[in-house]
Backbone as CSV, one residue per row, in Angstrom:
resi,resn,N_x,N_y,N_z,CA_x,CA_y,CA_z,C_x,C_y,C_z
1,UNK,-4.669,19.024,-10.787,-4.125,17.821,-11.403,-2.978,18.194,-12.338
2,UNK,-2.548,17.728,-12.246,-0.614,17.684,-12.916,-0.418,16.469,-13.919
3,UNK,0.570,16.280,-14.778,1.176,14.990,-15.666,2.129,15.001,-15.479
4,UNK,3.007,14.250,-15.165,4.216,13.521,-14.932,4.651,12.348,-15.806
5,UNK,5.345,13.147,-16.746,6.154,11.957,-17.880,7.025,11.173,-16.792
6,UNK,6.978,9.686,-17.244,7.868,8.514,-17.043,8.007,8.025,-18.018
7,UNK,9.268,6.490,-17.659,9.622,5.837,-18.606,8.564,5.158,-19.142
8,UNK,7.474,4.922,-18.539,6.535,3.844,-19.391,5.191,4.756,-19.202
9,UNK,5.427,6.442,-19.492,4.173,6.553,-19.993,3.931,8.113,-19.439
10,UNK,2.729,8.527,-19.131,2.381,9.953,-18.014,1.673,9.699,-16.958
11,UNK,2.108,9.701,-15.392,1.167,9.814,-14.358,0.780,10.542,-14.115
12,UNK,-0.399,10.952,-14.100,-1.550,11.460,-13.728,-1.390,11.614,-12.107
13,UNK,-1.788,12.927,-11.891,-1.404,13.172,-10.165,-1.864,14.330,-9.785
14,UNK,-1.814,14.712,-8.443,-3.011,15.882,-7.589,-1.550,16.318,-6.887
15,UNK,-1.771,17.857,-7.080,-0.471,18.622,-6.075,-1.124,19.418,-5.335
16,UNK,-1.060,19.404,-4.010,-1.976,20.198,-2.997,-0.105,21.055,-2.216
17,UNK,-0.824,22.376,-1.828,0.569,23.034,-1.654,0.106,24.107,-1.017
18,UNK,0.832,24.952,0.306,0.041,26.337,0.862,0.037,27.279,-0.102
19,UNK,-0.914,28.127,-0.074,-1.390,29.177,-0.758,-0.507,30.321,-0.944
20,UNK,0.790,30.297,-0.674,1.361,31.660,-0.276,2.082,31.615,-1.685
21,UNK,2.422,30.138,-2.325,3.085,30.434,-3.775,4.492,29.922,-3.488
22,UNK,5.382,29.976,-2.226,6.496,30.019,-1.913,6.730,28.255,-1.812
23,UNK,8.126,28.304,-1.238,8.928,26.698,-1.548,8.850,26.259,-0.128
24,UNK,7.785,24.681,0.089,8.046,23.979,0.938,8.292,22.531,0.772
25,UNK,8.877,22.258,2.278,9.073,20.546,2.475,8.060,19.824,1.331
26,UNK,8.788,18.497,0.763,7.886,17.804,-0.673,7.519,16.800,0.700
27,UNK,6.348,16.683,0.461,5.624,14.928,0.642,5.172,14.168,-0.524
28,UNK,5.216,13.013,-0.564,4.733,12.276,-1.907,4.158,11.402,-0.917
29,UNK,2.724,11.180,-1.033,1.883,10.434,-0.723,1.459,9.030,-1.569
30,UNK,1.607,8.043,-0.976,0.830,7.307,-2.253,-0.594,6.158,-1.471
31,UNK,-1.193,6.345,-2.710,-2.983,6.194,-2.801,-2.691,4.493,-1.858
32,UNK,-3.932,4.468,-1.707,-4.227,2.833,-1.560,-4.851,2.773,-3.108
33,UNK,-5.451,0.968,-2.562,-5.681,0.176,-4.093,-7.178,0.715,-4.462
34,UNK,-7.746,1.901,-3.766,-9.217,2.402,-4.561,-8.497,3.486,-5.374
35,UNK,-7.243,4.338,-4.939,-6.614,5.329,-6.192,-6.848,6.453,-6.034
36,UNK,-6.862,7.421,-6.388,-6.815,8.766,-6.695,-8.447,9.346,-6.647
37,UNK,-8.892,9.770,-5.660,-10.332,10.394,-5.868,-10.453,10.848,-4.743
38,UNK,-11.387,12.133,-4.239,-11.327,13.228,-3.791,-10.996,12.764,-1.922
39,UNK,-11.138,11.892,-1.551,-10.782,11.773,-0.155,-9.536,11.727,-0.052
40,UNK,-8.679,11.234,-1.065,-7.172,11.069,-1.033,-6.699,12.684,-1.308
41,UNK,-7.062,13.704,-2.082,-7.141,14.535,-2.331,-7.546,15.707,-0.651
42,UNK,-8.351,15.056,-0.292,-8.510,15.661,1.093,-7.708,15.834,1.987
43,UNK,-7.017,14.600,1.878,-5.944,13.837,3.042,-4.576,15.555,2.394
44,UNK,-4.353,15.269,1.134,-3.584,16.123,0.891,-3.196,17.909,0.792
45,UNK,-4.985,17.681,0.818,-5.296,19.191,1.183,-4.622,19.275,2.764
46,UNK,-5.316,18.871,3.357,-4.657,18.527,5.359,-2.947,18.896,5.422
47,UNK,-2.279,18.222,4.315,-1.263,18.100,4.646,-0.526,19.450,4.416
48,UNK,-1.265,19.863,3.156,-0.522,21.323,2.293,-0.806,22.644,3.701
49,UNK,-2.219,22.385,4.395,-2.245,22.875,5.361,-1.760,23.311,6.394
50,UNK,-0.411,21.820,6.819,0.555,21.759,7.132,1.529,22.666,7.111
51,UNK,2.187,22.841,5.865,3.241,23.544,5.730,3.923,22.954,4.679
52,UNK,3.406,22.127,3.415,3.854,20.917,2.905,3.542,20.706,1.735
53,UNK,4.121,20.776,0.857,3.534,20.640,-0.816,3.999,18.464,-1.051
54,UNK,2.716,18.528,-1.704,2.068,17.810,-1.424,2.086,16.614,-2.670
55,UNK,2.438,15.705,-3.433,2.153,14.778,-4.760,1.410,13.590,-4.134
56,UNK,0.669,13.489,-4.857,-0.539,12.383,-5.005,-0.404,11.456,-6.050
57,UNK,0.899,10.869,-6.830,0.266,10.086,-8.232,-0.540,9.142,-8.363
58,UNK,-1.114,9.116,-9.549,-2.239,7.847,-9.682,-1.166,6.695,-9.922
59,UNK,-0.698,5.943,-9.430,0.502,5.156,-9.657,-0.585,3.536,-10.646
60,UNK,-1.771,3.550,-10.520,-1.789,2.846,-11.306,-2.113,3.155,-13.216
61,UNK,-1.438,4.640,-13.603,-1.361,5.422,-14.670,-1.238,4.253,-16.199
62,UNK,-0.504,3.134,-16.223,-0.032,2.532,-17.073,-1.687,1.739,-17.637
63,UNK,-2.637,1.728,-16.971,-3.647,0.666,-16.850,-4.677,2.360,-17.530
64,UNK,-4.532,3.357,-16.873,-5.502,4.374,-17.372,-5.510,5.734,-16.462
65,UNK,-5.976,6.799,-16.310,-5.885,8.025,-15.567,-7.067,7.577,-14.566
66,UNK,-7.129,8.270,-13.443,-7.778,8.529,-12.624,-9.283,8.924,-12.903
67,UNK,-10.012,8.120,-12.120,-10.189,6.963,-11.253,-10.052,5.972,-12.367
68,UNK,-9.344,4.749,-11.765,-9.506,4.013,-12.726,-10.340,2.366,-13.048
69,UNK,-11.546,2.819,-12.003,-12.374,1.879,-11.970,-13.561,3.158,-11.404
70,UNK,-14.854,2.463,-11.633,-15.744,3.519,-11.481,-16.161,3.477,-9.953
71,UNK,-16.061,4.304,-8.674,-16.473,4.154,-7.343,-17.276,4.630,-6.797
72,UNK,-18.269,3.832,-6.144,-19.364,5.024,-5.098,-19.042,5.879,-4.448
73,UNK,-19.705,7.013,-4.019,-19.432,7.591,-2.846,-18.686,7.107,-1.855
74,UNK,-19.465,6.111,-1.027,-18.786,5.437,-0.303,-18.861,4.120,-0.443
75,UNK,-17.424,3.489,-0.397,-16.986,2.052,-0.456,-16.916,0.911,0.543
76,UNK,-18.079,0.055,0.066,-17.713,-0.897,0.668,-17.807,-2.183,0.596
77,UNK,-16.776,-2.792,0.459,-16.463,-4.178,-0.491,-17.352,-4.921,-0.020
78,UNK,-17.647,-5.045,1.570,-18.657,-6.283,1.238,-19.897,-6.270,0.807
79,UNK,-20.585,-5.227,0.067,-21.807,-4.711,-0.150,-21.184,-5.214,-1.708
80,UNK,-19.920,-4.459,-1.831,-19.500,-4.399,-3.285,-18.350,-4.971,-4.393
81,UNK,-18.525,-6.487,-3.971,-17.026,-6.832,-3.648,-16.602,-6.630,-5.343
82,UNK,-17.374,-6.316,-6.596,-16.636,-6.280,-8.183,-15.919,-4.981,-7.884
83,UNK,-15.606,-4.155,-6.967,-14.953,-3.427,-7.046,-13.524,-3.869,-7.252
84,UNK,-13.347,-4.520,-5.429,-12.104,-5.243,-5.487,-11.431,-5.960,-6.965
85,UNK,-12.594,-6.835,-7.664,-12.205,-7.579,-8.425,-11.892,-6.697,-10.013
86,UNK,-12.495,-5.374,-10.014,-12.338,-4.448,-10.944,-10.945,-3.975,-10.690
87,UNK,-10.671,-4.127,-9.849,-9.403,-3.348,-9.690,-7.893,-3.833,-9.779
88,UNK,-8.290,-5.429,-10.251,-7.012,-6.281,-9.841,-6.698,-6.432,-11.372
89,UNK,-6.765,-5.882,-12.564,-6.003,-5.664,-13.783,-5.000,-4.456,-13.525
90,UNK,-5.855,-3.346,-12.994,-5.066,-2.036,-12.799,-3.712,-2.228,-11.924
91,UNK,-3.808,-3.118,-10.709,-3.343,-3.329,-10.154,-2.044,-4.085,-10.705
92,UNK,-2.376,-5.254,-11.406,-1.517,-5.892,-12.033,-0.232,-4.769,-12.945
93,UNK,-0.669,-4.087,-13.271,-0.100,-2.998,-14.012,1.602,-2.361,-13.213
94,UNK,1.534,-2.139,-11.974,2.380,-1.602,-11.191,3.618,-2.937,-10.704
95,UNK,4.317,-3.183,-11.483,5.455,-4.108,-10.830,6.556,-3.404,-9.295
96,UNK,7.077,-4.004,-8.700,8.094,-3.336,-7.728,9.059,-2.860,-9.025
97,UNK,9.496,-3.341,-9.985,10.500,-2.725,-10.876,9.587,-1.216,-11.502
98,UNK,8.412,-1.487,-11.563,8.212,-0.390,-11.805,7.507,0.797,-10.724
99,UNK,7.522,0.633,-10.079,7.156,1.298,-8.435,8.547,2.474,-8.271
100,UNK,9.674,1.057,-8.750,11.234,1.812,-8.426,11.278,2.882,-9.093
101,UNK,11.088,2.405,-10.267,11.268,3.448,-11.165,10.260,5.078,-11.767
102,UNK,9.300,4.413,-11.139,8.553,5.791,-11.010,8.692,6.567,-9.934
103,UNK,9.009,6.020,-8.697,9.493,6.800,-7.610,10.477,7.949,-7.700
104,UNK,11.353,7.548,-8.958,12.586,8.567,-9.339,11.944,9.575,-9.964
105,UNK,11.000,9.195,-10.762,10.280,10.106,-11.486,9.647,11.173,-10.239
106,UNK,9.251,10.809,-9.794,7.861,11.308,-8.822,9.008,12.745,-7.905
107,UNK,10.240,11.333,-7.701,11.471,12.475,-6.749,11.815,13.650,-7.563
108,UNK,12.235,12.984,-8.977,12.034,14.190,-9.626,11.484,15.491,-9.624
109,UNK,10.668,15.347,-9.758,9.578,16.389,-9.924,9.172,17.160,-9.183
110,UNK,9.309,16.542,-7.826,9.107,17.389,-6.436,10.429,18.569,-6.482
111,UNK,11.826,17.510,-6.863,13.421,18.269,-6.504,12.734,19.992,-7.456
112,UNK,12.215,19.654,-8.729,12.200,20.617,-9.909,11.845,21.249,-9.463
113,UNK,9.828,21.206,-8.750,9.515,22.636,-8.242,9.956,23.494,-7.867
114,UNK,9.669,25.091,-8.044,9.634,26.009,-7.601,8.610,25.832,-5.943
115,UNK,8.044,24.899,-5.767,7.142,25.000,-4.727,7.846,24.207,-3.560
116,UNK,9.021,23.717,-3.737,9.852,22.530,-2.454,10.793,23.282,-2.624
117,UNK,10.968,23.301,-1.104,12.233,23.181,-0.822,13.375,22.482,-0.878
118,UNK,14.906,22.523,-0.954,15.594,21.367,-1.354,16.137,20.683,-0.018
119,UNK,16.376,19.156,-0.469,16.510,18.546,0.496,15.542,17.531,0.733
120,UNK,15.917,16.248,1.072,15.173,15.079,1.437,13.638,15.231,1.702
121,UNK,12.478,14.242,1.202,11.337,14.458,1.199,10.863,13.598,2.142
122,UNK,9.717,13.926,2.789,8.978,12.992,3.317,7.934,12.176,2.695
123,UNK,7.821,10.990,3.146,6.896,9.817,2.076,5.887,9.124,3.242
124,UNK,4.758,8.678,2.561,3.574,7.953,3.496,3.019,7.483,2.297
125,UNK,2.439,6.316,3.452,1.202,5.821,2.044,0.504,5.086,3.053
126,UNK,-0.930,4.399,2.328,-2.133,3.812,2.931,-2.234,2.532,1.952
127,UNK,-2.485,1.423,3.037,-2.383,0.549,2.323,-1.624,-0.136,1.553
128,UNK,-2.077,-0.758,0.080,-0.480,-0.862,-0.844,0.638,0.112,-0.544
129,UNK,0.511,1.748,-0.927,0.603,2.336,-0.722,1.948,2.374,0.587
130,UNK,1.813,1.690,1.326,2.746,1.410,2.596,4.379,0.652,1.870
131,UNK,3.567,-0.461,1.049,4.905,-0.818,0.649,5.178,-0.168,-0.132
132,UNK,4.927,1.414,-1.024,5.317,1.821,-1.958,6.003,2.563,-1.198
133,UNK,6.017,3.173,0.017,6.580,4.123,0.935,7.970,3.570,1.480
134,UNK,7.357,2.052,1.630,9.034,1.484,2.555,10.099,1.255,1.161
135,UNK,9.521,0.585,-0.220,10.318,0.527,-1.032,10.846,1.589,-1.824
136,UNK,10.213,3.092,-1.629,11.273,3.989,-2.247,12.035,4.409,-1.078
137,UNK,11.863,4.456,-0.122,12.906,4.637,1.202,14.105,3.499,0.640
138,UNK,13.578,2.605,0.921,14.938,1.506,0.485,15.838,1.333,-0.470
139,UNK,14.979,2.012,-1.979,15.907,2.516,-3.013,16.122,3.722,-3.398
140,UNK,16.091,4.717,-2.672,16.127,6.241,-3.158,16.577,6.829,-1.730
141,UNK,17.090,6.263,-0.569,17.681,6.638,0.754,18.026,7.591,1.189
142,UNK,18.833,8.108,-0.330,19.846,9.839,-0.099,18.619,10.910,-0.179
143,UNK,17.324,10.257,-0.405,16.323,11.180,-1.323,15.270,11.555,-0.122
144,UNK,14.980,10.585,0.988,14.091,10.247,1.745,14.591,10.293,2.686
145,UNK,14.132,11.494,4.099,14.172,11.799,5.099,13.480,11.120,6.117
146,UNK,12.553,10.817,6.212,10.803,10.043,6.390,10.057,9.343,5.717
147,UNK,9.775,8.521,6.170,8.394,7.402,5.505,7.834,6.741,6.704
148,UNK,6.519,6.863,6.457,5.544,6.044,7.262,4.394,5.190,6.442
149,UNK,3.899,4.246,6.642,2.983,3.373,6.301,1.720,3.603,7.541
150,UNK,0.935,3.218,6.814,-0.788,2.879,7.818,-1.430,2.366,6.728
151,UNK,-1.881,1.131,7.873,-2.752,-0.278,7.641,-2.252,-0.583,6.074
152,UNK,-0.500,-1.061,6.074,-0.114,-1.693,5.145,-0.512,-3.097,5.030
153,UNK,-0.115,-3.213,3.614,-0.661,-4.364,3.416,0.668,-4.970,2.648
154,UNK,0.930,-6.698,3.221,2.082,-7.582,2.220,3.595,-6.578,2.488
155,UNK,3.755,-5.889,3.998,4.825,-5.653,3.945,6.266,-6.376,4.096
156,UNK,6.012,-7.694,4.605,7.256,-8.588,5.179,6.824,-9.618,4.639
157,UNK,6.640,-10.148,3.538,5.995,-11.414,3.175,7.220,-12.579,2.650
158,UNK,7.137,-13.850,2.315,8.421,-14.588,1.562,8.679,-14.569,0.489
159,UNK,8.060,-13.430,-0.062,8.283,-13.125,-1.605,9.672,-12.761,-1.771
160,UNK,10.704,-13.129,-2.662,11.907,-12.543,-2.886,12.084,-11.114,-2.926
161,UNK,11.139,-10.393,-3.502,11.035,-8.991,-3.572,9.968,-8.499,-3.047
162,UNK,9.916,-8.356,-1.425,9.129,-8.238,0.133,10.010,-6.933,-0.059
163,UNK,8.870,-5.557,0.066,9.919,-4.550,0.709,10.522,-4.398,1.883
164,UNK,9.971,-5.463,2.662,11.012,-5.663,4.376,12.216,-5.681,3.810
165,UNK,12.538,-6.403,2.652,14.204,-6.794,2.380,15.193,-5.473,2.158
166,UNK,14.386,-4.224,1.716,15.499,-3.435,1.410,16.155,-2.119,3.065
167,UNK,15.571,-2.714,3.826,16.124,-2.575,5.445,17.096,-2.138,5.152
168,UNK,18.141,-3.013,5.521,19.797,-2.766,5.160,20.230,-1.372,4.173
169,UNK,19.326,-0.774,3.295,19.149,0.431,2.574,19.087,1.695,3.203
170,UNK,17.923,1.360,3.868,17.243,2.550,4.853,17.876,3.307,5.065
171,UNK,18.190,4.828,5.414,18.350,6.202,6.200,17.464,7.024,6.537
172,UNK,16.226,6.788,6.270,14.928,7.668,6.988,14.889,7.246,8.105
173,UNK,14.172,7.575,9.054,13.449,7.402,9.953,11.812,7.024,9.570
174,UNK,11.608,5.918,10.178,10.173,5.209,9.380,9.081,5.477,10.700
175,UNK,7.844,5.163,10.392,6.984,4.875,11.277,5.367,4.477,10.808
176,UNK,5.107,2.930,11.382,4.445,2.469,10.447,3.335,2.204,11.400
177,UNK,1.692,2.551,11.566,0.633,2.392,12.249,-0.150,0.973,11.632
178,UNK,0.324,0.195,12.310,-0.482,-1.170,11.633,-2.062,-1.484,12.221
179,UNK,-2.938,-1.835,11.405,-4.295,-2.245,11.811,-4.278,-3.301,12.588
180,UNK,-5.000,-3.786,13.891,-5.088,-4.656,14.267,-5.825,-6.341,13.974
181,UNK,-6.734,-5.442,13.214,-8.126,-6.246,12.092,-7.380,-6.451,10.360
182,UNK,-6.491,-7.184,10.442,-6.066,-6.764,8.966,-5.725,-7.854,8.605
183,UNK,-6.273,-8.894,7.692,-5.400,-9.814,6.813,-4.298,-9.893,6.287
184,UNK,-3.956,-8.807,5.649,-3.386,-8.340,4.749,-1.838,-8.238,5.319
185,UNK,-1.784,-7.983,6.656,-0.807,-7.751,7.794,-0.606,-8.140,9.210
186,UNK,-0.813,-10.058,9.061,-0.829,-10.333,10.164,0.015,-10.402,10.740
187,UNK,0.073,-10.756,12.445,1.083,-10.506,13.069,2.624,-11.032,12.900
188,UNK,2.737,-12.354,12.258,3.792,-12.482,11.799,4.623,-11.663,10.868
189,UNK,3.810,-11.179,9.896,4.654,-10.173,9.378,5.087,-8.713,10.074
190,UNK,4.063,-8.298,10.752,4.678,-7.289,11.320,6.038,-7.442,12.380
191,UNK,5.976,-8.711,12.856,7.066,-9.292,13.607,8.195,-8.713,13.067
192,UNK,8.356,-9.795,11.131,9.269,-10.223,10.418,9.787,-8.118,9.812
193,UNK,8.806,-7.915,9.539,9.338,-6.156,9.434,9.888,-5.574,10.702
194,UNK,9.672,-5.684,11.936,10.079,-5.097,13.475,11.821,-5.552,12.975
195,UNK,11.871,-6.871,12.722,12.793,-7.577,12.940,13.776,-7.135,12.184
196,UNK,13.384,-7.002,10.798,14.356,-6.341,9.858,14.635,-5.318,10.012
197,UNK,14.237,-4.068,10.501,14.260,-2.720,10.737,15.125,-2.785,11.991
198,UNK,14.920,-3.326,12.670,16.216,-3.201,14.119,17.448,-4.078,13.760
199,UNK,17.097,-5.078,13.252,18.536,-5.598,13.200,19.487,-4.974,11.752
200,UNK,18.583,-3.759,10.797,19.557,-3.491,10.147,19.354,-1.689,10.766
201,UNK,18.964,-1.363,11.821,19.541,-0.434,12.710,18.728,1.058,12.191
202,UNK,17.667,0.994,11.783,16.844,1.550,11.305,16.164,2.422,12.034
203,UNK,16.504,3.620,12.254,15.422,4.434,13.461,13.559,4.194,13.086
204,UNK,13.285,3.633,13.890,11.639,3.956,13.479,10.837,3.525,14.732
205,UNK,9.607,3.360,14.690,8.563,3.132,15.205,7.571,2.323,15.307
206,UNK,7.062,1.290,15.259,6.181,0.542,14.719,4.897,0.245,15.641
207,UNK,3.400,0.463,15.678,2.536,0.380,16.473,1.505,0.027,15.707
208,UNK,1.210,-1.406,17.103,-0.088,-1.922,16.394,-1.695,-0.589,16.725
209,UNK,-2.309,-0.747,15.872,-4.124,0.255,16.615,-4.755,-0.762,17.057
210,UNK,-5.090,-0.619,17.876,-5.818,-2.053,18.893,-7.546,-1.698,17.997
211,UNK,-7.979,-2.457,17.488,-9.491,-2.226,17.026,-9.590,-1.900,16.024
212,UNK,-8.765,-1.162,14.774,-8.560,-0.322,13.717,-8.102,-1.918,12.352
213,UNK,-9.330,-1.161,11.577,-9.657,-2.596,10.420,-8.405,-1.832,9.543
214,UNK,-8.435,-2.469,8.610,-7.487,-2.218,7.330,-8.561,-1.510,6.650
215,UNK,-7.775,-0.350,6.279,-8.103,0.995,5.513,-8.880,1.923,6.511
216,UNK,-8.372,2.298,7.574,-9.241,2.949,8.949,-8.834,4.940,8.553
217,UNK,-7.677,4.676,8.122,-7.959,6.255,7.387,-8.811,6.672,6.032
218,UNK,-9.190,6.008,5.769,-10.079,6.413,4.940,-11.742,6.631,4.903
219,UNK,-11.742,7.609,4.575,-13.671,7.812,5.382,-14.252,7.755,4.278
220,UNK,-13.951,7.636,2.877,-15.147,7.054,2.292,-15.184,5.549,2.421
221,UNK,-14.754,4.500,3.461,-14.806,3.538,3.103,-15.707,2.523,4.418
222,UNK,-16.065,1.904,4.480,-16.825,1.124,5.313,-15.602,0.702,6.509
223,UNK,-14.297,0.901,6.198,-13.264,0.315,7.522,-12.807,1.652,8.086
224,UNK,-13.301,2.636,7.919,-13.272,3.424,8.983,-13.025,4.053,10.103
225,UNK,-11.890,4.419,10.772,-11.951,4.545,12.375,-11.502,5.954,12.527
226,UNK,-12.445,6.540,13.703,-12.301,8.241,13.242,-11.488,8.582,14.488
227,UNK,-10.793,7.754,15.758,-9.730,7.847,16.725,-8.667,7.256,16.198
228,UNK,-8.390,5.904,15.391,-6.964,5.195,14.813,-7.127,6.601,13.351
229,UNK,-7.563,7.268,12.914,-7.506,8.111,11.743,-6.477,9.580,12.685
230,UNK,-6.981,9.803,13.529,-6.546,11.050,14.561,-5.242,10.515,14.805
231,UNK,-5.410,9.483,15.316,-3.711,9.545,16.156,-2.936,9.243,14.790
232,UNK,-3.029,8.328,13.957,-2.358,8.484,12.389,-1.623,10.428,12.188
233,UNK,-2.362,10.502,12.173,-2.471,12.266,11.876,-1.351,13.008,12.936
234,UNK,-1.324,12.583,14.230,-0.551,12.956,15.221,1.133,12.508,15.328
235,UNK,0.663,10.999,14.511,2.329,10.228,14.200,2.919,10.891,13.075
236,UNK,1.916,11.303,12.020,2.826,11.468,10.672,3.144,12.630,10.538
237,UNK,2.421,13.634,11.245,2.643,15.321,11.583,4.281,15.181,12.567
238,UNK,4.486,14.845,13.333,5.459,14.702,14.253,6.821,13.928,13.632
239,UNK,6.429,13.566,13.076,7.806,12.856,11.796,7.601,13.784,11.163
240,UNK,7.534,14.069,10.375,7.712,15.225,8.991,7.931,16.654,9.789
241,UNK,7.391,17.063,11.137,7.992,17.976,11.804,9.375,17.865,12.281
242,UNK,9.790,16.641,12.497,10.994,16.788,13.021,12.087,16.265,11.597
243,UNK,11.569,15.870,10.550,12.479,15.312,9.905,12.874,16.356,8.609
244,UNK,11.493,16.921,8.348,11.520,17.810,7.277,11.699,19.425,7.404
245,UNK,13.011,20.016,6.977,13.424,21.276,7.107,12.733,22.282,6.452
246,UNK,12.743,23.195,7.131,11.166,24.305,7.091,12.150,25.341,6.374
C-alpha cells in the first residue's frame, strides 16, 4: 500500500509490480463501487505477473481509506443489500471534476516511478470503474495508450457529463466487455457509446458477454462468471500487449 497526495487530500492505493525491481509498462486499474480489498488486489497481482506495474487507488479516499465500508468475504447484495446503501455517501464523494483531476495525480505517479517505463499507460476498470477508464482516456489522451471497461456501468447516459461525450478526445485504442444481465448498461446505451466511438473514429472494440451479470469479474461477489472472467483476461492481455511498449 502506497499514499498518493492530491489536490483534495491522500489516496490511498495498492502497487503490484514484477519482482525483478526493474521499469515496466504502468497500468492504473480502477476498483468498482465495493473498492479496494484483496480480490482487486488479486486482479493486480495477475497483472504485475504480466509484465506490468500495476496502481490500484482507493478513488473513493476523500470519504476515508480503504475499505471504506465494512465487507464480507463474499458479497452479495441481495442477501445484503445495506451494503449497496453503505456505500452511496462514499460514493457521493468522487465528482467527474474530481475523477479528472485525480487521474493526473494517479498519471503522475506512475510517469515518477523508477518501476515504469516511459511512455503512455494502459487503463481498465470494473464497473464504475469503466467510466473512470473512458473519462481519463478522454481527458489525459497524450497520457493513455489503452483503456478498457468490463460490465460498466452509466457509460452513455443523457447526463451532460456522460463519459461517452469525451469521444471526440480519444487516442487510445479502447475495448469495452459489456454484461449482458446489467441494468446499469442497457442496450441503448451501449448503442449510444458504439455510436460515439465510431463516428468520432476511435479504434476500439466493443462486445456484448451473452449470460455474464454485472460485476462477473469479480469472485468475491455473487455475479460471478468464471468463462466471461477468462475471456475478459484474454481481451485486456492482448490490448496492453499490443499497445504497451516493453
Amino acid at each position: 500500500m502506497i499514499q498518493i497526495p492530491t489536490r483534495d487530500g491522500t489516496a490511498d492505493a495498492y502497487l503490484a509490480h514484477p519482482g525483478d525491481g526493474g521499469p515496466h509498462p504502468a497500468v492504473l486499474l480502477y476498483m468498482d463501487a465495493f473498492g479496494l480489498r484483496p480480490h482487486l488486489k488479486s486482479m493486480a497481482d495477475r497483472l504485475a505477473g504480466e509484465g506490468y506495474t500495476v496502481l490500484v487507488p482507493n478513488v473513493f479516499y476523500r470519504f476515508g481509506p480503504a475499505p471504506v465500508v465494512e465487507l464480507p468475504e463474499f458479497i452479495d447484495p441481495a442477501e445484503r443489500p445495506e451494503i449497496i446503501r453503505n456505500l452511496g455517501p462514499a460514493a457521493r464523494t468522487l465528482t467527474p471534476e474530481g475523477a479528472v483531476r485525480d487521474a493526473a495525480h494517479y498519471l503522475d505517479w506512475l510517469a515518477a516511478s523508477p518501476l515504469t517505463t516511459d511512455g503512455p499507460v494502459g487503463v481498465t476498470g470494473y464497473c464504475m470503474g469503466a467510466g473512470l477508464a473512458l473519462r481519463t482516456a478522454g481527458t489525459h489522451p497524450e497520457r493513455v495508450a489503452a483503456a478498457a471497461g468490463f460490465h460498466g456501468a452509466y457509460l452513455a447516459t443523457d447526463a451532460p457529463d456522460s463519459p461517452h461525450l469525451l469521444a471526440g478526445h480519444i487516442t487510445a485504442e479502447l475495448y469495452f466487455g459489456h454484461a449482458d444481465r446489467d441494468a446499469t448498461n442497457p442496450a441503448d446505451q451501449i448503442a449510444r457509446l458504439e455510436k460515439s466511438l465510431t463516428e468520432a473514429g476511435v479504434e476500439h472494440r466493443s462486445e456484448v458477454y451473452e449470460g455474464a451479470h454485472h460485476g462477473f469479474t469479480q469472485a468475491d461477489t455473487a455475479m460471478y462468471g468464471s468463462r466471461a472472467t477468462e475471456r475478459h483476461w484474454a481481451a485486456l492481455l492482448d490490448l496492453f500487449a499490443r499497445r504497451l511498449s516493453r
